[in-house]
Structures are given as C-alpha cells and as structure tokens.
Tab-separated table of C-alpha atoms and ligand atoms in Angstrom:
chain	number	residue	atom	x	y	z
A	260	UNK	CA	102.942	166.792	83.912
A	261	UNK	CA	101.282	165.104	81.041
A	262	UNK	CA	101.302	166.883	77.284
A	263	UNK	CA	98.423	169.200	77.086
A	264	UNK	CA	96.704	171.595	74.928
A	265	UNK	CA	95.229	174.866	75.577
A	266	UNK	CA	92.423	176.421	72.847
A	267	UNK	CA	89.849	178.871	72.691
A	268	UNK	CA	86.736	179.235	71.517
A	269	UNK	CA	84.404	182.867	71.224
A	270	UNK	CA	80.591	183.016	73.059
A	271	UNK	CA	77.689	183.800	71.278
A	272	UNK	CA	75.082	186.136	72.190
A	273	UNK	CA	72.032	185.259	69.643
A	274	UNK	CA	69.632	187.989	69.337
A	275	UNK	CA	67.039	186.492	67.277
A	276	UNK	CA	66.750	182.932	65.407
A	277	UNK	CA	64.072	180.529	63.774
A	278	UNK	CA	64.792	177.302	63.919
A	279	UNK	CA	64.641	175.232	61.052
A	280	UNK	CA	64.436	171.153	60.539
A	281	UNK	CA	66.234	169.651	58.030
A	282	UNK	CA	66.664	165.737	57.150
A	283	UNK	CA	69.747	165.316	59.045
A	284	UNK	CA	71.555	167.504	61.406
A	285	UNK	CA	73.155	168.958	58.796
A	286	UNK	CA	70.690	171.002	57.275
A	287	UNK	CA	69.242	171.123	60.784
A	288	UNK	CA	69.336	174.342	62.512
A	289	UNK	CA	68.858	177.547	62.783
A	290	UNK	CA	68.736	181.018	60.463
A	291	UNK	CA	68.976	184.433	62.845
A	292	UNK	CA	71.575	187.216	63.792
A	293	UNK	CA	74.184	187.099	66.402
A	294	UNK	CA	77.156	188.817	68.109
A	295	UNK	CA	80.159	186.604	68.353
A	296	UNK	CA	81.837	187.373	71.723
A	297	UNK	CA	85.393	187.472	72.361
A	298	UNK	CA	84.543	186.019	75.898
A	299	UNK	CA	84.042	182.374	75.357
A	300	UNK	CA	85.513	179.478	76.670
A	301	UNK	CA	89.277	177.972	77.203
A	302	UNK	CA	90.041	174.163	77.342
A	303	UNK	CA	92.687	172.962	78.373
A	304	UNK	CA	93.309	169.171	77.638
A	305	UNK	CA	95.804	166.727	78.869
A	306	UNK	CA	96.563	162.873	78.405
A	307	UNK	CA	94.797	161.126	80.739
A	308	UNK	CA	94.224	157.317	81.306
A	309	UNK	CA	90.513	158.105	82.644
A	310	UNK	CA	88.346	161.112	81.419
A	311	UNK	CA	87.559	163.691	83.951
A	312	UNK	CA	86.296	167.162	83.220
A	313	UNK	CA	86.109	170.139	85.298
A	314	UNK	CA	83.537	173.704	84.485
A	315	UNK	CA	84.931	176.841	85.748
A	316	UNK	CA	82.096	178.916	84.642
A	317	UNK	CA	81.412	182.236	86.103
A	318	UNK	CA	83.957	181.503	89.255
A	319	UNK	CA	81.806	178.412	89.982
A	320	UNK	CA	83.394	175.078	89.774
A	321	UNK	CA	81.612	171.869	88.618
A	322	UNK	CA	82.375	168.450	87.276
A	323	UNK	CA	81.253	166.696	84.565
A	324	UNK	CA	79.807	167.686	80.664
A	325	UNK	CA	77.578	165.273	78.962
A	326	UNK	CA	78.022	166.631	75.886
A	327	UNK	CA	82.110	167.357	75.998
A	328	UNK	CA	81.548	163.152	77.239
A	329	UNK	CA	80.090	162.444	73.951
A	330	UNK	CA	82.234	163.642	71.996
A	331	UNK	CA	85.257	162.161	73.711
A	332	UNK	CA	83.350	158.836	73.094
A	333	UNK	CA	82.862	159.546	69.426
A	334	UNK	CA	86.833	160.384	69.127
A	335	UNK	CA	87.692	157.306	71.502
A	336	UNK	CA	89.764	159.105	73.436
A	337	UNK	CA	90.265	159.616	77.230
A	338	UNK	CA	91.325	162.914	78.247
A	339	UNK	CA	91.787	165.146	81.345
A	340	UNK	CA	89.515	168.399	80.138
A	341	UNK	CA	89.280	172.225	82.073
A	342	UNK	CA	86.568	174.775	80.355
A	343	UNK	CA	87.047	177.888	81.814
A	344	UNK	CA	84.905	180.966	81.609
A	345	UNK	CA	84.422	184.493	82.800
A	346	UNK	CA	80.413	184.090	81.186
A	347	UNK	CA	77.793	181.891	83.148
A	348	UNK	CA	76.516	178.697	81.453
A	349	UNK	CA	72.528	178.838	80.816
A	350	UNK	CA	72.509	182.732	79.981
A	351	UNK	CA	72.407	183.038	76.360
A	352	UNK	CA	76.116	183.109	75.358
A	353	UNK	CA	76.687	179.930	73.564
A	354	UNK	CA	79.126	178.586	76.281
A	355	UNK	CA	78.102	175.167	75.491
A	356	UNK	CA	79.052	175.441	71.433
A	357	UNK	CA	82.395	177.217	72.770
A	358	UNK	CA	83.267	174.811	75.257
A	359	UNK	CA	82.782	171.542	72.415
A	360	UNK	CA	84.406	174.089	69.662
A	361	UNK	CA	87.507	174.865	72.459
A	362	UNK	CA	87.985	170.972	73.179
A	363	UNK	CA	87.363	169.802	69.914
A	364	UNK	CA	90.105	171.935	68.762
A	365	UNK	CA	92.537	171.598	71.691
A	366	UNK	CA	91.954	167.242	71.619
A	367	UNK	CA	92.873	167.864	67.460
A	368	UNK	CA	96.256	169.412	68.282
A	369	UNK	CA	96.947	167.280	71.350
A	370	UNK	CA	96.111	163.591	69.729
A	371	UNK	CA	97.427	164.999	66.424
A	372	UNK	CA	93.731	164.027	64.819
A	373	UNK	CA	94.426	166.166	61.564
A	374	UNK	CA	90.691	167.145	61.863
A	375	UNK	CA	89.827	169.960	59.840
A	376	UNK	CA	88.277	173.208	61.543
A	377	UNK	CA	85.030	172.210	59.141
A	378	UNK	CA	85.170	168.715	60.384
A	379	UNK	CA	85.431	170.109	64.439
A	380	UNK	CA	82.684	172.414	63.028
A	381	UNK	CA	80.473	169.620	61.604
A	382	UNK	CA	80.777	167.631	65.139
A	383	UNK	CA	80.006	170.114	67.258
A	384	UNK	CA	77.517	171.158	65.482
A	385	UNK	CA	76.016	167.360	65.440
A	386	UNK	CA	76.458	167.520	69.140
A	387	UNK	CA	74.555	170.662	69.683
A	388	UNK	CA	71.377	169.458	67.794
A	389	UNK	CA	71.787	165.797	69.076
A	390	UNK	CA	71.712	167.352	72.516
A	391	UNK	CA	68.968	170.275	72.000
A	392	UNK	CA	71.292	172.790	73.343
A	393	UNK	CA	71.931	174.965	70.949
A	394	UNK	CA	71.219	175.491	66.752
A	395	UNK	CA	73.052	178.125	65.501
A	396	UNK	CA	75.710	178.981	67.841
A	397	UNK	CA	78.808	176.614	66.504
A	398	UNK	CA	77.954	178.350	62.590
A	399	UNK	CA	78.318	181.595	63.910
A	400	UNK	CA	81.131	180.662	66.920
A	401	UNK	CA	83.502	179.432	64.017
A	402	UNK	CA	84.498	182.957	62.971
A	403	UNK	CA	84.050	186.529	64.288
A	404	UNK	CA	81.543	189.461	64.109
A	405	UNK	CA	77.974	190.240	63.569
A	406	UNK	CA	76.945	187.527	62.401
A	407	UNK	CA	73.653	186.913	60.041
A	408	UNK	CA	72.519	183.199	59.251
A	409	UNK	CA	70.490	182.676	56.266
A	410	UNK	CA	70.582	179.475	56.362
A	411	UNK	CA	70.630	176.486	58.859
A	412	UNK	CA	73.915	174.271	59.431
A	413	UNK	CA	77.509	175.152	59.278
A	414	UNK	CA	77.673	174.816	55.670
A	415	UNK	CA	75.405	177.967	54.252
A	416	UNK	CA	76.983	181.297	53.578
A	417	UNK	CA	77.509	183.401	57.194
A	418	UNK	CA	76.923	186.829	56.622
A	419	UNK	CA	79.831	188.544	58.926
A	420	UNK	CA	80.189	192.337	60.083
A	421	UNK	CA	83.809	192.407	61.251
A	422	UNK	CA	85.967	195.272	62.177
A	423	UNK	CA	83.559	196.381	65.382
A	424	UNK	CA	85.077	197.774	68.365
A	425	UNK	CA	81.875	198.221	70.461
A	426	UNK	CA	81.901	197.127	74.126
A	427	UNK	CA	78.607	194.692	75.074
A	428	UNK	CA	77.119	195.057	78.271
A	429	UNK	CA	75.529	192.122	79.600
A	430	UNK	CA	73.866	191.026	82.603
A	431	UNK	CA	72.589	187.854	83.706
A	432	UNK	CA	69.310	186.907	85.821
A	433	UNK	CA	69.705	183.218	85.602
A	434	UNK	CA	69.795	180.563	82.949
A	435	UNK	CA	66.728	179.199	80.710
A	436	UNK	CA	67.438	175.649	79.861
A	437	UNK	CA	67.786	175.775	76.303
A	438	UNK	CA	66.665	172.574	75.642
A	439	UNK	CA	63.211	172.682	77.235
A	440	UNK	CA	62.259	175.782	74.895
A	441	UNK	CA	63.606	174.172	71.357
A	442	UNK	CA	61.563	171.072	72.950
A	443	UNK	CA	58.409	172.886	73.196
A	444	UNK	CA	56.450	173.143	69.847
A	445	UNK	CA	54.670	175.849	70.753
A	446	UNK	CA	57.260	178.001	71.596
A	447	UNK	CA	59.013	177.186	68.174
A	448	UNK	CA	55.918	178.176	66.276
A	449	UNK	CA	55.630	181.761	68.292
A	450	UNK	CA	59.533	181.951	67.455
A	451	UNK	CA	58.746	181.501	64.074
A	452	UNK	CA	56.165	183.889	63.877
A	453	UNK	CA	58.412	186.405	65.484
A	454	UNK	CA	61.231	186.378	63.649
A	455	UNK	CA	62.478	189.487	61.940
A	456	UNK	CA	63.139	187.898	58.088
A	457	UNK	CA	66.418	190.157	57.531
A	458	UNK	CA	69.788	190.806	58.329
A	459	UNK	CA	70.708	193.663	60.416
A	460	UNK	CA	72.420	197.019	58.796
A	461	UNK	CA	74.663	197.624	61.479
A	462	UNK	CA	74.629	196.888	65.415
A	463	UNK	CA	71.769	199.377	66.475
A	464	UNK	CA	69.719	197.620	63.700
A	465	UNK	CA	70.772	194.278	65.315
A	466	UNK	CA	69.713	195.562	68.927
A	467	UNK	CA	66.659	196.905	67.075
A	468	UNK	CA	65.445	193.705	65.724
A	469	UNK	CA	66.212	191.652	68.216
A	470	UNK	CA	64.044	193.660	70.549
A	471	UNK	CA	61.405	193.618	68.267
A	472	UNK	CA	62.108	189.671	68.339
A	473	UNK	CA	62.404	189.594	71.936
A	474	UNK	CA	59.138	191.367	72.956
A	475	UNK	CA	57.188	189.003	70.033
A	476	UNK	CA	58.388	185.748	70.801
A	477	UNK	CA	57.416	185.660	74.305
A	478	UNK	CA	60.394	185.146	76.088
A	479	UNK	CA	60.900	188.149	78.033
A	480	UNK	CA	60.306	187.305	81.783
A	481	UNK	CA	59.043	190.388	84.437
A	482	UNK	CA	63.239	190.905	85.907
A	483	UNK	CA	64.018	190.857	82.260
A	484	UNK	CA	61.359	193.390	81.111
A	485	UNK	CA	62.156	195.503	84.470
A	486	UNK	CA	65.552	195.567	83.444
A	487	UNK	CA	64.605	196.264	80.014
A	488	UNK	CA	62.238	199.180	81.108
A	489	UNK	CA	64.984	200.916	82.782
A	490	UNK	CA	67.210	201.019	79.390
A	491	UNK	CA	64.357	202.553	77.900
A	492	UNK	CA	64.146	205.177	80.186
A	493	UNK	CA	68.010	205.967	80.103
A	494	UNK	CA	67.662	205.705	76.262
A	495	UNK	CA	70.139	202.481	75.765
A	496	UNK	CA	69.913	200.220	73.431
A	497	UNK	CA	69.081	196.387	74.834
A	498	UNK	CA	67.716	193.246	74.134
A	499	UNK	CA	67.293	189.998	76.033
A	500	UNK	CA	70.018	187.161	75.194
A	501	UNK	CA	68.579	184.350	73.837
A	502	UNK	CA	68.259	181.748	75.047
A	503	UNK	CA	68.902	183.229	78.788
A	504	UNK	CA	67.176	185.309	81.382
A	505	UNK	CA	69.738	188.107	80.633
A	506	UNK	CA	69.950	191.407	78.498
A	507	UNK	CA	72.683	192.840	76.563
A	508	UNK	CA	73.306	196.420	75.914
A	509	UNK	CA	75.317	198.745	73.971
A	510	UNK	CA	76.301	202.281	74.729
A	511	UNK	CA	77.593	204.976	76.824
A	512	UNK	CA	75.047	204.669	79.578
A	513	UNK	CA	74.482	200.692	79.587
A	514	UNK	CA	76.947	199.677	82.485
A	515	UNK	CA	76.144	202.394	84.766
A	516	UNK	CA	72.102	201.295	84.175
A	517	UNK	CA	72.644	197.413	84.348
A	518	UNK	CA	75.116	197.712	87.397
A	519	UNK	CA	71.929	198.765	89.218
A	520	UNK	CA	70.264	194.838	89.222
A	521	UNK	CA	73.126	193.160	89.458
A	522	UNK	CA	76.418	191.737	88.337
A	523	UNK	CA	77.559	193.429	84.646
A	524	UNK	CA	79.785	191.212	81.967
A	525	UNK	CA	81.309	192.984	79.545
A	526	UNK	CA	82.390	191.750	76.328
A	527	UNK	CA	84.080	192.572	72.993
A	528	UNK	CA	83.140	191.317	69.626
A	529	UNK	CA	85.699	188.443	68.490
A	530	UNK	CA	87.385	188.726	65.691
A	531	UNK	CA	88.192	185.087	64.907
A	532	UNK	CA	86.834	181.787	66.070
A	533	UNK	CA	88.423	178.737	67.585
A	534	UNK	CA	92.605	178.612	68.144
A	535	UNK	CA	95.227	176.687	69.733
A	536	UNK	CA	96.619	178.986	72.553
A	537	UNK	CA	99.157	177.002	73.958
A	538	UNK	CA	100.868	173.820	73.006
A	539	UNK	CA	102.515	172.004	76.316
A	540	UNK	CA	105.110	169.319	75.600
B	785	LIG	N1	81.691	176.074	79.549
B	785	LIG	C1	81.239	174.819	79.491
B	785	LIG	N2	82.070	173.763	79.722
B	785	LIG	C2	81.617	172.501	79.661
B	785	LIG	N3	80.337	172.159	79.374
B	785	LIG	C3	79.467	173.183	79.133
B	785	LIG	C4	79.865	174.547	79.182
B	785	LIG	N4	78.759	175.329	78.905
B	785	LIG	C5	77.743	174.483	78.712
B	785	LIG	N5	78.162	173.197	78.831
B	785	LIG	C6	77.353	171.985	78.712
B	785	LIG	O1	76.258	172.251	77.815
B	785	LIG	C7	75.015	172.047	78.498
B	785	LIG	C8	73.974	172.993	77.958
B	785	LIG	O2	74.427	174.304	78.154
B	785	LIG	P1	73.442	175.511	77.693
B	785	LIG	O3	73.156	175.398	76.235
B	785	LIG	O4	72.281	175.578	78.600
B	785	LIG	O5	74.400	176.749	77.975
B	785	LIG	P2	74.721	177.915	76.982
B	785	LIG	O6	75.201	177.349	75.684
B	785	LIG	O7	75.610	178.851	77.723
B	785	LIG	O8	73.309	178.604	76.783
B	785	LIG	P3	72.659	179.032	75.385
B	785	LIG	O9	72.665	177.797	74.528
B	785	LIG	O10	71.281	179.466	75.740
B	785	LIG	O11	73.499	180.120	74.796
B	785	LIG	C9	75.368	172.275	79.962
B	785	LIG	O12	74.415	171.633	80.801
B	785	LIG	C10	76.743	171.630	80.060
B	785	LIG	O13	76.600	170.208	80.161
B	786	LIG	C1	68.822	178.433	69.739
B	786	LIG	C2	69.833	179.412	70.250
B	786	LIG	C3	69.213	180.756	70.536
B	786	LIG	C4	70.420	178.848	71.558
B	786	LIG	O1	71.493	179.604	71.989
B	786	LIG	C5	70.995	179.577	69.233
B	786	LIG	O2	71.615	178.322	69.069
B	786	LIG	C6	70.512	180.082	67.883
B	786	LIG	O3	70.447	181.318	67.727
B	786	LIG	O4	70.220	179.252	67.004
C-alpha cells in the first residue's frame, strides 16, 4: 500500500448570508451566520501515479470532483483521493468546502507541502468562488461553532459561539445547485434584501433569523414549507439549510417530527476545523 493521509474537515449548515463582491476573490464572499457541523467530510489521500477520486456521500458512491481536480492541478500533484460522508452533497451543508478543506489538508501532510492552514484556507476558498459553489462556507469551516461573518473572505474577524452541545436535526429533500442561485442576479438582490443585518444572541436567535431569512428570500420550496409547517405546529424550532432543499431543527421534539417525511441526519456542532486523522507510512 502506498503512503497515505487521512484528514477531516467539519460541514456547514448556513442559515442566512449576503453575498458580497469584492475585487478579487479575496474580499469576495459572503457576510451571514452559520452552524459549523461536526459531520463533514474525510479524505483520505494516497500516492498515486494517475489522479482518481472517489465520493462516498450519503452511502452513494461516485467518481470524479472538478473542483478537488483543480486544485490537484494548481498543487501539481497526482493523487489517489476518497471523500467520505454521512451528509448528502447539494443539501446545504458545505460538503463541497469540507471535502477541498479535508484534501487540502491531508495532500499538505502527505507531500510534506508546509502549507499553512491560512494558505489551505485561502485556496479553498479561491476554489469555492472560482467555481460558484459556495462563499462563506471555507471562513466559517476553518474553526468551530456558531459562527457570524461580518465580513466577506477568510481574512475578516469570525465571530464564534463555541462550547454548544446541542444536537441538529436535519433532513434533506434534495439538493439546489448552488451555483445556479449565486448565478442568478435576481435572486442575489432578493437575498440581499432579506438578510437579517446582525449576529445571532444565541442558537434560538440563529434559528430565529434564519427563518425570518428563509421565508424573505424566497427560497423555501412547497416540501420545504410543508415540512416547515409541521415544526410550527409541534412548536420546534427550524429553518431551511441554505443552499439545499432541506431544514434543520433543534429541540426535544425535532427528530420525532422530521422522521415523519423522511430520512433524519443528525449532527453536533464542531468544535475545531480541519485535522490530520491519520498519518499511514
Ligand atoms: N464530499 C465531496 N467530495 C468531493 N467533491 C464534492 C463533495 N461535495 C461536493 N463536492 C463537489 O462540489 C460540487 C458542488 O457541491 P455543492 O456546493 O452543490 O454541495 P454542498 O457544498 O454540499 O452544498 P452547499 O454549497 O449548498 O452547502 C459538487 O458537484 C462536487 O463536484
Ligand atoms: C452561499 C452559501 C449559502 C452556499 O452554501 C454559503 O457559502 C454562504 O453562507 O455563504
């Protein structure tokens, strides 16, 4: 078996965000409120004389990641990559920030690259823009916590709630293409117009606001406002995950009331962001 490297890298459930354009990508982004979640993404990378790369995502298997491609091609390295996750990819969780964080960070410690974790920040971050699929989810995937973004890039000030021990529910109806809504101008400008203007207190205020976001902006589809509907009738606190046809929930009755449409992910609130796992000689 060929050295390898296994890393980790936390999801990110945004619950409300306004993009914002800067003259490069690194003042390009986004400013908003998120939970990081402790389930992300693990990549494990081996030497390889071709690249291949294989998705695990959800218990579904697929091949291929333009974006991890890219940045192999930027490092100009071949490498035998595995993402693996628990979360599906297209639902709002940031999977494709974690899996570039997770390989960035794993290809670092296997090729000895002496990147720093601002420098695998700053790329992935590059990547995400470059790509559409994503703005703030590498700024807020490099540590733990509530996160609050007052700023866009990965070098502003983070504001992060740590120390949280709550449980988020989550459910998935199917994946928005992320890149076809930070494409569309019009749906940037009802974004905009939606968007709270503050950091949240504590996580009810979080749900809170990102609710208030959700129902402005647009985005909520009929499954998601059904499902929605029904927390507000048990009296749980939800939102939908953005950007994803999903909703997230906190509280005693949230799995037993999501369980009834479907499939329920649960997931803590990390603590920490990227890390080498494993080192394999
Ligand atoms: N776990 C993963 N492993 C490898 N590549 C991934 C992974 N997740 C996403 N990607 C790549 O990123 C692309 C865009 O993913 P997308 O942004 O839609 O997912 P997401 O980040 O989970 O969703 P969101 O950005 O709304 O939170 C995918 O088409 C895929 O090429
Ligand atoms: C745009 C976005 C919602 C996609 O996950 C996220 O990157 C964010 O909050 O900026």
């Amino acid at each position: 078996m060929p050295p390898s490297v296994v890393a980790w890298a936390p999801g990110h459930i945004s619950g409300y965000f306004r993009r914002v354009i800067g003259e490069t990508f690194r003042d390009t982004g986004s400013t908003g409120a998120g939970i990081v979640t402790s389930e992300g993404v693990i990549a494990t990378v081996a030497e390889s004389v071709e690249t291949e790369i294989f998705v695990l995502s959800d218990g579904v298997e697929n091949t291929g990641s333009p974006p991890i491609e890219y940045a192999l091609d930027r490092l100009d390295l071949t490498a035998s990559i595995t993402t693996e996750s628990k979360l599906p990819i297209g639902s709002g969780f940031g999977l494709s920030a974690a899996s570039l964080l997770a390989t960035l960070t794993g290809l670092n410690e296997l090729f000895t690259l002496s990147m720093s974790s601002h420098e695998i920040a700053i790329l992935a971050h590059e990547i995400e823009v470059q790509y559409s699929h994503g703005l703030g989810d590498v700024a807020a995937e490099v540590g733990g916590g509530l996160v609050c973004r007052t700023g866009p890039g990965i070098d502003v000030e983070v504001n992060r709630m740590a120390g949280l021990d709550d449980t988020i529910w989550c459910l998935c109806a199917g994946p928005i293409p992320t890149d076809g809504i930070l494409r569309s101008a019009g749906m940037m400008d009802q974004i905009a117009s939606a968007y709270p203007g503050r950091c949240p207190v504590d996580l009810p205020d979080f749900l809170s606001l990102s609710r208030r976001f959700a129902e402005a902006s647009g985005l909520i589809t009929p499954t998601v406002r059904e499902i929605l509907q029904a927390c507000d009738d048990a009296t749980v606190l939800a939102s939908m995950t953005m950007l994803g046809e999903g909703v997230f929930a906190i509280g005693d009755d949230a799995e037993a009331v999501l369980s009834r449409f479907g499939k329920v992910y649960p997931t803590g609130i990390a603590e920490a962001g990227p890390a080498v796992l494993e080192v394999r000689e």
